[in-house]
Amino acid sequence: MLKLSLFQELEKELATHLRQHIEAVFGVEHDPVVQMSPRRELGDLAFPAALHLAKVLRRKPREIATELADGLRFPDSVSRVSVEGAGFLNVFLDRSALAARLIELPLFDETSSDEKPSEELRRLGEKIIVEHTNINPNKAAHIGHLRNAVLGDVLVRSLRRIGYPVEIQNYIDDTGVQLADAVVGFIDLRGMGLDEVAALPEPFDYTCWDLYSEVGRWYEGDDERKAVRRETLHALESDNGPRAEMGRLIARRIVSRHLATMKRLDIGYDLLTRERDILGLDFFENAFEKLKASGAVRLEADGKNKGCWVMPLSQSAEFAGLEDPDKVIVRSDGTVTYVGKDIAYQLWKFGLLGRDFDYVRWEEEGLWETASTGGIPSHPEFGQGKKVINVIDARQSYLQKIVRVGLESLGHADEAERSVHFAYEMVSLSRAAAEHLGYLSGEDENKSLEMSGRKGIGVKADDLLDQVEAKLREMVVERYPELDAESLDDLARQLAIGALRFFMVKATTTRVIAFDFQEALNFKGETGPYLQYSMVRERKIRRKLEDAGMATEVDAATVAGLDAELWSDDLWDLVLAAAQTPAVVASASKSLELSLIARQALDLAGKFHSVYQRHRILDETNESLRQVRMATVQVFRKSLLALLDLLGVPVPEKM
RNA sequence: GCGCCCGUAGCUCAGCUGGAUAGAGCGACGGCCUCCGGAGCCGUAGGUCACAGGUUCGAAUCCUGUCGGGCGCACCA
């Protein structure tokens, strides 16, 4: 389906070759595994086939490997074969030939790009809908939301690079309890009217951040106040009256702020899906009827869920052992829970609802939002995804499972199968960060502290961005005191984007990030700026070559003709690592482990920095040697540029 | 109680479908700029891979159990 990269093709070819050879020599069927040899002096690719065959053949692995190596004739791309270690069959590749091919061919299939997804996949209707960010529109974005948005964005970039048509949706929960709290906060706690709230200065999301935790305290132990919240929730759902109007205003202002924050990190969307429209256009009503008809939900006559419509989960093995095996879909007061709305939303994403939203343009170019009425007729097609990936933190796994069960019980098992929850662990605050911010979580130990919008605990995304930018600006000033303010800001911004985005992607998704200021504000070692610096160095070499009137690049033909012996192991190690980039990207997007992309970039940059120190290009008088080094750097550059593009790490001119 | 995740160097973490002497970064210590700019490179110190069994020619990696820690099991999302 998707095209294999040059290197993947090579691996496959050699594996097939070996497979046939094994069958010829031993009469056994065996699919050889291909690995990278740990060090270049041992070889490039390693086949542990003999180790695996030892059991079947009842012979020593090394013996088997030697026998295999003896009569083995690989294609010309292989320069020699050797037996190493316990019985690895190692392959040395023709360095000049492979390097030439890497220079000649594009890294990824160039028939596809961001703007132009692979025609084939588009024709096949392989559109993937990625939902990410999804911040409740009642407070400022914090660094936990940043992890979500960055992961979502990197996933989108990767999928698009591979060739998939992708639609990015950002779900706006504008009929939920959290927004209701903000409405109550302004109206009942602050006693403010619509005009007053509209007139509040920016940063509006910061104002709401404080208000939100205040409202939480204001409710405590007061049933009358909580009743106000319920009324407000009703008003939001029915989209009627002054409270609904207040909700609209707050949501719009907050969303606008969230989009601005994300834009600072170069993160954008295709469509804002508003929950209000899911209700307003009776999407939920429609889905609810289907659920009722299929018997997937039932009205509770008594018990603690009396008066609620619940979805029984007890028959599903996944939910065995739950204390309460039922999930409320419609509350006893008639309002709908998040899961209920999300089932309707998920159905729409797959085109299973048989109806569509109206669409209007958001303020900025290229971005649309859903509407209940008055839509623009000429809008792009939304929804109708073949596959849906929801980027939502791991704490919501239970809810995401329920949504899938909902699809299944409506007879959409295939769609349930293609509903993917991209789960990642949360961001908490390190002990030091918590202390620094004055959230002393008791006196207890070194524990990290969970962020909470409700309690007002967290680091706001914009604050962090500001801090990172300021710190980097200082570093740039130190190095380039003569720069004007605008270029300074520009550089600092690029470096900050790189630093923050990389920070969020490099962690494996299954691990909680304990956010620490010291770590986030240190730009040495495994960081975005480390990658950026390698590109700056690479650029500088080319500029210097140009200044000296020398060629800045070598062509494939020249490289192919170079003596293979000229490639020292460290240079070759970098070339070989770079060659694997497409495979890494493919594996990262398939497994949703995007840190692989970050690791690959680090690996390449590290090898480059090391090579840079050891092998000078500019003052190398041996022309062939210089060309080998230039070729190495060219291959590196192509790969790292592609990776940085996927990571959304900008490449600065200098730093 | 049940479910998911984590437990590898002082700290933060990599270690792919089991395979070649367990790797980085930060911090510590010691080197390397009359420059392709030290946001870098090289080196030293630092590890009974939580613990106990099991599977295997081979286990940080797979299985079982135990002990720590985090999260979830709302008419919040």
XYZ file of C-alpha atoms (C1' of nucleotides) in Angstrom:
732
model
C 0.000 0.000 0.000
C 2.427 2.629 1.168
C 5.725 2.753 -0.644
C 8.730 1.346 1.150
C 11.797 3.483 1.509
C 15.028 2.745 -0.273
C 16.510 1.182 2.811
C 13.427 -0.869 3.618
C 13.470 -2.225 0.081
C 17.092 -3.175 0.493
C 16.416 -4.971 3.775
C 13.514 -6.810 2.248
C 15.538 -7.826 -0.774
C 18.379 -9.214 1.313
C 16.000 -11.014 3.658
C 14.266 -12.695 0.737
C 17.624 -13.658 -0.646
C 18.710 -15.196 2.620
C 15.408 -16.952 3.016
C 15.878 -18.696 -0.311
C 19.438 -19.554 0.547
C 18.408 -21.113 3.881
C 15.825 -23.209 2.133
C 18.360 -24.352 -0.467
C 21.035 -25.262 2.069
C 19.002 -26.686 4.958
C 15.627 -27.315 3.407
C 13.958 -25.280 6.153
C 11.514 -22.420 5.864
C 12.601 -19.432 7.908
C 11.768 -15.731 7.678
C 15.004 -13.977 8.585
C 14.866 -11.058 10.990
C 16.964 -8.028 10.002
C 18.653 -5.892 12.625
C 21.208 -3.163 12.663
C 24.613 -4.272 13.724
C 25.616 -2.483 16.941
C 28.888 -1.137 15.553
C 30.006 -0.460 12.011
C 33.199 -2.495 12.270
C 31.003 -5.554 12.829
C 28.919 -4.865 9.763
C 25.846 -2.884 8.759
C 22.907 -5.259 8.767
C 22.823 -8.300 10.988
C 20.845 -11.506 10.528
C 20.407 -13.585 13.671
C 18.941 -16.371 11.536
C 21.535 -18.944 12.596
C 20.658 -18.324 16.253
C 17.026 -19.031 15.524
C 17.807 -22.067 13.381
C 20.068 -23.646 15.995
C 17.149 -25.252 17.763
C 15.514 -26.715 14.674
C 18.754 -27.956 13.155
C 20.246 -29.046 16.495
C 23.589 -27.534 15.605
C 25.770 -24.744 16.932
C 24.715 -21.284 15.699
C 28.200 -20.270 14.596
C 28.535 -23.407 12.528
C 25.248 -22.733 10.797
C 26.188 -19.134 10.145
C 29.523 -20.081 8.659
C 27.927 -22.646 6.386
C 25.338 -20.098 5.277
C 27.966 -17.460 4.627
C 30.062 -19.807 2.506
C 27.794 -20.251 -0.451
C 25.861 -17.022 -0.066
C 25.919 -14.617 -3.001
C 24.085 -11.388 -2.190
C 23.409 -8.708 -4.823
C 25.998 -6.052 -5.640
C 24.711 -3.738 -2.936
C 26.501 -6.003 -0.465
C 30.274 -5.769 -0.434
C 30.950 -8.634 1.936
C 29.512 -10.936 4.578
C 30.964 -12.069 7.874
C 30.083 -14.208 10.856
C 30.265 -12.458 14.204
C 29.514 -13.021 17.850
C 27.347 -15.938 18.792
C 26.481 -16.601 15.175
C 25.287 -13.414 13.561
C 25.470 -13.280 9.811
C 26.580 -9.745 9.181
C 26.408 -7.834 5.942
C 28.634 -4.973 4.851
C 26.966 -2.710 2.336
C 28.595 -0.977 -0.611
C 29.001 2.432 0.988
C 29.450 4.599 -2.086
C 26.614 2.962 -3.959
C 24.090 3.300 -1.140
C 25.137 6.859 -0.334
C 24.711 7.823 -3.980
C 21.209 6.396 -4.024
C 20.332 8.229 -0.823
C 21.450 11.489 -2.358
C 19.647 10.829 -5.595
C 16.244 9.749 -4.311
C 13.739 11.691 -2.234
C 13.399 10.533 1.356
C 9.650 10.155 1.189
C 7.439 9.511 -1.773
C 7.305 12.948 -3.321
C 4.007 12.410 -5.042
C 2.486 13.221 -1.671
C 2.921 16.278 0.508
C 1.038 18.349 3.027
C -1.038 20.023 0.375
C -1.420 17.025 -1.842
C -2.113 13.744 -0.126
C -1.388 10.589 -2.019
C -3.936 10.364 -4.837
C -4.286 6.667 -4.292
C -5.143 6.936 -0.636
C -7.537 9.757 -1.330
C -9.250 7.732 -3.984
C -9.541 4.842 -1.589
C -11.256 7.151 0.861
C -8.588 6.613 3.475
C -9.175 9.908 5.232
C -8.059 9.956 8.828
C -9.729 12.303 11.285
C -7.479 13.389 14.105
C -9.123 15.086 17.051
C -6.834 16.904 19.423
C -6.433 19.825 21.830
C -10.094 19.743 23.031
C -9.590 22.156 25.878
C -12.676 23.101 27.827
C -13.489 26.695 26.874
C -13.519 28.059 30.400
C -9.888 28.742 31.291
C -6.380 29.227 29.968
C -4.478 26.333 28.390
C -1.863 24.766 30.641
C 1.187 22.677 29.852
C -0.787 19.429 30.002
C -2.890 20.691 27.108
C 0.338 21.501 25.330
C 1.372 17.857 25.402
C -1.933 16.926 23.799
C -1.761 19.541 21.075
C 1.871 18.917 20.215
C 1.400 15.145 20.022
C -1.691 15.608 17.902
C 0.070 18.020 15.621
C 3.136 15.816 15.159
C 0.891 12.870 14.432
C -0.949 14.859 11.789
C 2.280 16.000 10.169
C 3.609 12.443 10.111
C 0.463 10.929 8.658
C 0.339 13.597 5.984
C 3.981 13.103 5.124
C 3.369 9.417 4.623
C 0.530 10.306 2.296
C -2.743 10.108 4.208
C -5.423 12.754 3.819
C -5.940 14.050 7.349
C -8.615 16.283 8.850
C -7.840 18.004 12.125
C -10.728 18.615 14.465
C -10.663 20.497 17.722
C -13.689 19.711 19.839
C -15.216 22.575 21.749
C -17.236 21.414 24.738
C -19.463 24.462 24.998
C -22.417 22.783 26.679
C -20.559 21.118 29.525
C -20.294 21.629 33.245
C -16.976 23.421 33.034
C -18.296 26.212 30.856
C -21.366 26.356 33.075
C -19.047 27.037 35.987
C -17.523 30.002 34.199
C -20.981 31.372 33.434
C -22.014 31.011 37.067
C -18.753 32.638 38.055
C -19.362 35.782 36.064
C -23.104 36.092 36.618
C -23.705 34.860 40.132
C -20.366 35.238 41.846
C -19.106 38.416 40.218
C -22.522 39.802 39.350
C -21.432 40.814 35.892
C -23.508 41.291 32.763
C -22.813 40.393 29.170
C -21.405 43.792 28.230
C -19.107 43.866 31.202
C -17.703 40.452 30.416
C -17.328 41.418 26.780
C -15.388 44.478 27.859
C -12.948 42.604 30.071
C -9.382 43.098 28.891
C -7.067 40.354 27.692
C -5.807 37.941 28.764
C -9.388 36.850 29.222
C -8.385 33.207 29.651
C -6.219 34.175 32.628
C -9.151 35.933 34.250
C -11.236 32.811 33.775
C -8.454 30.628 35.160
C -8.738 32.373 38.498
C -12.486 32.581 38.353
C -12.849 28.854 37.731
C -11.105 27.790 40.908
C -12.973 30.483 42.811
C -16.311 29.089 41.654
C -15.225 25.637 42.771
C -14.771 26.913 46.298
C -17.957 28.973 46.121
C -20.034 25.836 45.476
C -18.631 23.891 48.359
C -21.363 22.571 50.608
C -24.006 24.894 49.196
C -26.859 23.108 47.469
C -28.556 26.289 46.339
C -25.459 27.356 44.459
C -25.139 23.931 42.923
C -28.731 24.230 41.751
C -27.702 27.366 39.904
C -25.092 25.333 38.129
C -27.701 22.793 37.027
C -29.948 25.538 35.716
C -27.041 27.002 33.840
C -26.184 23.657 32.304
C -29.761 23.356 31.118
C -29.619 26.796 29.613
C -26.430 25.940 27.741
C -27.921 22.752 26.360
C -31.140 24.363 25.220
C -29.138 27.331 23.921
C -31.699 29.691 25.316
C -31.664 32.868 27.387
C -29.040 35.126 28.898
C -26.999 32.330 30.448
C -26.631 30.600 27.104
C -25.633 33.921 25.619
C -23.033 34.399 28.320
C -21.778 30.897 27.612
C -21.412 31.687 23.928
C -19.450 34.813 24.695
C -17.093 33.140 27.133
C -16.520 30.124 24.908
C -15.783 32.282 21.910
C -13.339 34.497 23.726
C -11.575 31.531 25.325
C -11.353 29.510 22.131
C -9.898 32.512 20.447
C -7.201 32.621 23.125
C -6.500 28.900 22.885
C -6.058 29.158 19.145
C -3.653 32.050 19.615
C -1.633 30.060 22.136
C -1.434 27.080 19.829
C -0.557 29.268 16.904
C 2.523 30.399 18.812
C 3.614 26.771 18.550
C 2.612 26.523 14.907
C -0.358 24.298 15.654
C -3.521 24.696 13.610
C -6.829 23.012 12.817
C -9.259 22.420 9.984
C -12.485 22.395 11.948
C -13.774 23.426 15.342
C -16.613 21.094 16.259
C -18.968 22.659 18.751
C -20.858 20.457 21.114
C -23.742 22.877 21.046
C -24.338 22.021 17.404
C -24.315 18.328 18.169
C -27.258 19.042 20.446
C -28.769 21.826 18.386
C -28.948 19.743 15.243
C -30.348 16.793 17.199
C -27.298 14.658 16.481
C -27.548 13.372 19.988
C -31.296 12.910 19.793
C -30.762 10.891 16.638
C -28.023 8.744 18.142
C -30.067 8.358 21.333
C -33.037 6.984 19.386
C -30.746 4.479 17.764
C -29.327 3.466 21.115
C -32.790 3.028 22.530
C -33.953 1.045 19.515
C -31.001 -1.307 19.758
C -31.516 -1.776 23.456
C -28.094 -0.376 24.235
C -29.525 2.014 26.814
C -32.309 1.667 29.329
C -34.235 3.934 31.659
C -33.553 3.142 35.309
C -36.740 2.878 37.394
C -35.008 2.887 40.735
C -31.678 2.513 42.430
C -29.024 5.190 42.598
C -29.384 5.944 38.878
C -33.131 6.352 39.119
C -34.495 8.458 36.294
C -31.302 8.215 34.244
C -30.770 6.581 30.881
C -27.831 4.268 31.358
C -25.703 2.071 29.141
C -25.132 -1.282 30.823
C -21.537 -2.378 30.557
C -21.625 -5.579 32.555
C -21.880 -7.849 29.521
C -18.649 -6.468 28.112
C -15.589 -8.372 29.323
C -13.558 -5.174 29.318
C -15.636 -3.795 32.128
C -15.812 -6.898 34.271
C -15.189 -6.181 37.898
C -16.513 -2.656 37.938
C -18.336 -1.642 41.084
C -20.961 0.101 39.039
C -21.363 -1.598 35.667
C -23.655 1.092 34.238
C -22.749 4.402 32.646
C -25.177 7.310 32.751
C -25.860 8.750 29.300
C -28.758 11.065 30.124
C -28.969 12.494 33.632
C -32.137 12.413 35.661
C -32.572 16.130 34.989
C -32.583 15.435 31.270
C -29.160 16.833 30.430
C -26.708 14.709 28.482
C -23.324 13.529 29.748
C -20.129 13.922 27.808
C -20.096 10.262 26.774
C -23.524 10.555 25.248
C -22.548 13.543 23.168
C -19.280 11.921 22.238
C -21.002 8.813 20.893
C -23.080 11.027 18.620
C -19.969 12.936 17.586
C -18.077 9.729 16.856
C -20.946 8.433 14.724
C -20.897 11.642 12.715
C -17.142 11.410 12.182
C -17.641 8.094 10.432
C -20.590 9.393 8.448
C -22.957 7.042 10.249
C -25.443 9.614 11.415
C -26.931 10.407 8.049
C -26.834 14.129 8.680
C -24.319 16.945 8.694
C -23.506 20.239 10.375
C -23.744 23.672 8.877
C -20.361 25.314 8.562
C -19.147 28.867 8.902
C -15.682 30.362 8.710
C -13.774 31.115 11.860
C -11.960 34.438 12.014
C -8.756 33.096 10.547
C -8.084 31.852 7.055
C -8.676 28.199 6.326
C -10.351 27.394 9.622
C -14.003 26.420 9.849
C -16.402 25.872 12.683
C -19.638 24.010 12.854
C -22.957 25.841 13.111
C -26.569 24.847 13.588
C -27.983 27.279 11.045
C -26.909 29.847 8.497
C -23.961 27.893 7.177
C -22.005 28.769 4.065
C -23.032 26.426 1.247
C -19.572 26.199 -0.313
C -17.632 24.590 2.467
C -15.080 21.772 2.276
C -16.280 18.276 3.038
C -15.888 17.366 6.668
C -16.310 14.082 8.468
C -16.761 10.804 6.601
C -13.477 9.487 7.979
C -12.215 6.004 7.327
C -10.345 6.059 10.581
C -10.627 8.273 13.657
C -7.804 9.008 16.066
C -8.699 10.793 19.282
C -5.779 12.303 21.114
C -6.925 12.230 24.704
C -4.967 11.617 27.880
C -4.847 8.188 29.460
C -7.091 9.152 32.357
C -9.983 9.077 29.934
C -9.377 5.549 28.683
C -12.467 4.316 30.459
C -14.683 6.866 28.748
C -13.142 6.216 25.368
C -13.836 2.528 25.785
C -17.458 3.290 26.506
C -17.727 5.316 23.322
C -16.413 2.323 21.410
C -18.874 0.024 23.114
C -21.579 2.455 22.043
C -20.565 2.087 18.402
C -20.419 -1.659 18.731
C -23.834 -1.990 20.283
C -25.251 -0.025 17.362
C -23.813 -2.648 15.036
C -20.804 -0.657 13.894
C -18.089 -3.078 14.915
C -15.787 -2.063 12.051
C -15.968 1.593 12.962
C -15.387 0.749 16.613
C -12.294 -1.094 15.481
C -11.123 1.982 13.582
C -11.764 4.323 16.508
C -8.378 4.753 18.028
C -7.761 6.341 21.377
C -4.271 7.839 21.239
C -3.644 7.773 24.968
C -0.725 9.513 26.605
C 0.033 10.051 30.260
C -0.546 13.387 31.928
C 1.857 16.172 32.745
C 2.294 16.805 36.439
C 4.419 19.330 38.292
C 7.728 18.245 39.764
C 8.130 18.828 43.466
C 10.473 21.699 42.706
C 8.045 23.286 40.258
C 5.138 22.908 42.663
C 7.151 24.518 45.402
C 8.359 27.296 43.119
C 4.769 28.157 42.238
C 3.668 28.073 45.834
C 1.510 24.964 45.678
C 2.942 23.221 48.687
C 1.116 19.950 48.622
C 1.397 19.500 52.359
C 4.866 18.798 53.605
C 4.915 15.373 52.073
C 8.029 14.056 50.407
C 9.182 14.403 46.836
C 5.928 13.626 45.168
C 4.967 15.414 42.003
C 1.709 17.300 41.926
C -1.146 16.707 39.523
C -2.346 19.798 37.727
C -5.957 20.775 38.108
C -7.833 23.498 36.352
C -10.576 23.217 38.935
C -8.128 23.932 41.732
C -6.185 26.444 39.690
C -3.026 24.371 39.936
C -0.847 24.387 36.870
C 1.555 26.235 34.622
C -0.204 28.205 31.930
C 1.028 27.467 28.426
C 1.540 31.122 27.565
C 3.494 31.756 30.745
C 5.846 28.932 29.963
C 6.264 30.091 26.386
C 7.061 33.578 27.622
C 9.652 32.288 30.043
C 11.320 30.038 27.519
C 11.418 32.827 24.955
C 12.876 35.291 27.445
C 15.615 32.915 28.498
C 16.543 32.105 24.918
C 16.494 35.749 23.964
C 19.116 36.418 26.619
C 21.277 33.677 25.186
C 20.962 35.057 21.675
C 21.795 38.581 22.809
C 24.942 37.316 24.435
C 26.049 35.826 21.159
C 24.787 38.488 18.771
C 24.763 41.797 20.647
C 24.443 43.702 17.374
C 21.115 42.164 16.318
C 18.064 44.396 16.116
C 15.133 43.726 18.400
C 12.955 42.216 15.726
C 15.462 39.590 14.592
C 16.210 38.860 18.219
C 12.561 38.184 18.975
C 12.286 36.141 15.870
C 15.226 33.928 16.725
C 14.155 33.534 20.325
C 10.698 32.545 19.160
C 11.985 29.917 16.765
C 14.227 28.440 19.407
C 11.435 28.465 21.978
C 9.075 26.653 19.639
C 11.764 24.090 19.005
C 12.570 23.663 22.675
C 8.988 23.274 23.834
C 7.691 21.097 21.063
C 10.652 18.794 21.325
C 10.285 18.578 25.081
C 6.725 17.346 24.667
C 7.461 14.779 21.971
C 10.615 13.193 23.290
C 8.899 11.562 26.267
C 7.343 8.172 25.623
C 3.570 8.369 25.757
C 3.223 5.862 28.583
C 5.198 7.960 30.997
C 3.975 10.772 33.176
C 5.998 13.925 32.556
C 6.911 15.585 35.830
C 7.350 19.085 34.515
C 10.362 20.875 35.888
C 11.416 24.439 35.131
C 15.097 23.710 35.411
C 14.797 20.923 32.908
C 12.559 22.832 30.505
C 14.780 25.908 30.597
C 18.002 24.031 30.029
C 18.887 23.958 26.361
C 21.861 21.656 26.459
C 21.915 18.037 25.453
C 18.715 16.287 24.420
C 16.761 19.369 23.443
C 15.237 21.141 20.473
C 18.039 23.704 20.302
C 20.592 20.882 20.145
C 18.923 19.719 16.936
C 18.630 23.255 15.643
C 22.276 23.907 16.341
C 23.296 20.959 14.195
C 21.395 22.439 11.271
C 22.948 25.842 11.868
C 26.387 24.268 11.758
C 25.558 22.399 8.610
C 24.340 25.572 6.956
C 27.465 27.397 7.969
C 29.654 24.826 6.238
C 27.807 25.330 3.000
C 27.978 29.082 3.298
C 31.723 28.947 3.856
C 32.179 26.652 0.877
C 30.219 29.060 -1.211
C 32.303 32.007 -0.001
C 35.436 30.102 -0.980
C 34.053 29.585 -4.447
C 33.722 25.834 -3.989
C 30.822 23.548 -4.765
C 28.375 23.229 -1.891
C 27.019 19.863 -2.914
C 28.115 16.625 -4.513
C 25.944 14.827 -7.025
C 24.980 11.184 -6.921
C 27.163 10.179 -9.854
C 30.263 11.598 -8.202
C 29.452 9.843 -4.948
C 28.853 6.544 -6.716
C 32.323 6.761 -8.181
C 34.095 7.364 -4.872
C 36.337 4.725 -3.366
C 34.253 2.959 -0.722
C 37.280 2.815 1.573
C 37.105 6.573 2.031
C 34.065 6.247 4.271
C 35.341 5.931 7.776
C 33.064 4.061 10.171
C 31.829 7.173 11.948
C 30.831 8.870 8.701
C 29.165 5.726 7.480
C 27.376 5.281 10.770
C 25.681 8.636 10.228
C 24.700 7.803 6.646
C 23.256 4.493 7.691
C 21.316 6.003 10.570
C 19.885 8.667 8.262
C 18.807 6.007 5.787
C 16.441 4.564 8.354
C 14.489 7.766 8.862
C 11.465 6.859 6.694
C 11.126 3.506 8.438
C 11.244 5.210 11.824
C 8.560 7.693 10.816
C 6.335 4.931 9.491
C 6.740 2.899 12.638
C 6.153 5.935 14.858
C 2.881 6.876 13.202
C 1.696 3.312 13.121
C 2.430 2.606 16.761
C 1.533 6.142 17.886
C 4.850 6.295 19.676
C 5.979 9.649 18.371
C 8.974 9.830 20.663
C 10.630 7.539 18.136
C 10.762 10.491 15.766
C 12.335 12.661 18.427
C 14.880 9.957 19.284
C 15.789 9.478 15.669
C 16.397 13.205 15.297
C 18.583 13.214 18.414
C 20.520 10.234 17.203
C 21.264 11.872 13.868
C 22.154 15.234 15.354
C 24.453 13.595 17.901
C 26.291 11.647 15.248
C 26.559 14.769 13.117
C 27.993 16.920 15.916
C 30.546 14.230 16.556
C 31.506 13.922 12.899
C 31.616 17.697 12.601
C 34.250 17.877 15.292
C 36.410 15.151 13.791
C 36.196 15.698 10.045
C 36.624 19.163 8.646
C 35.324 19.833 5.201
C 36.439 23.348 4.355
C 40.180 22.887 4.721
C 40.383 19.302 3.510
C 42.707 19.312 0.514
C 42.044 15.767 -0.647
C 39.096 16.283 -2.960
C 37.664 12.754 -2.711
C 37.807 12.849 1.035
C 36.054 16.182 1.053
C 33.370 14.800 -1.229
C 32.778 11.817 1.032
C 32.294 14.144 3.970
C 30.033 16.435 1.990
C 27.964 13.483 0.862
C 27.618 12.330 4.450
C 26.435 15.742 5.554
C 24.038 15.962 2.624
C 22.389 12.696 3.537
C 22.194 13.795 7.157
C 20.699 17.135 6.228
C 17.935 15.646 4.142
C 16.874 13.362 6.975
C 17.077 15.809 9.822
C 15.242 18.510 7.883
C 12.417 16.060 7.272
C 12.332 15.070 10.928
C 12.372 18.654 12.158
C 9.499 19.401 9.829
C 7.488 16.575 11.364
C 8.363 17.650 14.869
C 7.506 21.239 13.984
C 10.922 22.387 15.147
C 11.905 25.438 13.067
C 15.335 25.695 11.492
C 16.888 29.056 12.421
C 19.435 30.833 10.213
C 21.838 31.181 13.076
C 21.903 30.886 16.817
C -11.546 -4.673 45.329
C -10.972 -4.478 39.806
C -8.412 -2.275 35.447
C -4.372 0.568 32.960
C 0.671 2.720 33.385
C 5.463 3.073 35.749
C 9.843 0.923 38.915
C 17.130 0.583 34.590
C 23.520 5.272 36.908
C 22.799 10.776 42.201
C 18.493 13.056 38.925
C 15.428 12.702 34.139
C 14.955 8.935 30.857
C 16.284 5.315 25.944
C 16.655 0.265 25.313
C 12.579 -2.196 18.585
C 8.986 -8.327 17.440
C 14.144 -12.024 23.640
C 20.152 -12.044 21.107
C 26.761 -9.507 20.358
C 30.728 -5.665 26.344
C 23.088 -2.454 29.468
C 22.959 3.361 26.501
C 21.861 8.916 26.467
C 21.106 13.679 28.699
C 21.499 16.544 33.269
C 24.663 16.993 37.526
C 30.143 15.939 39.209
C 35.304 15.726 37.751
C 39.214 16.345 33.778
C 40.476 17.810 28.804
C 39.376 20.472 23.687
C 38.131 27.184 20.450
C 44.360 32.440 16.381
C 36.940 29.516 15.103
C 33.164 25.036 9.298
C 31.194 29.731 16.351
C 31.536 25.872 23.629
C 23.712 25.929 22.753
C 29.319 21.609 20.663
C 33.075 17.518 21.114
C 36.315 13.895 23.867
C 37.257 11.380 28.428
C 36.607 9.667 33.950
C 33.499 8.193 37.915
C 28.649 6.131 38.678
C 24.152 0.188 37.410
C 22.919 -7.112 41.929
C 18.051 -3.449 35.132
C 12.468 -3.203 42.398
C 12.283 -8.438 44.337
C 11.303 -13.873 43.751
C 10.273 -17.759 40.630
C 9.439 -19.732 35.518
C 10.121 -20.365 29.948
C 14.817 -20.432 26.768
C 21.021 -22.200 24.011
C 20.206 -16.979 25.605
C 15.828 -12.461 29.621
C 16.217 -5.354 31.250
C 12.959 -7.389 27.294
C 8.177 -12.924 27.510
C 4.957 -15.468 31.715
C 3.419 -15.811 37.060
C 3.628 -13.834 41.827
C 5.235 -10.123 45.580
C 6.487 -5.144 46.993
C 6.626 0.188 45.886
C 4.498 4.630 43.078
C 0.847 7.063 39.613
C -3.959 7.112 37.303
C -8.912 5.387 36.497
C -13.512 2.747 37.964
C -19.160 10.269 38.809
C -25.931 12.161 37.064
C -17.067 16.295 35.806
C -14.806 16.033 31.322
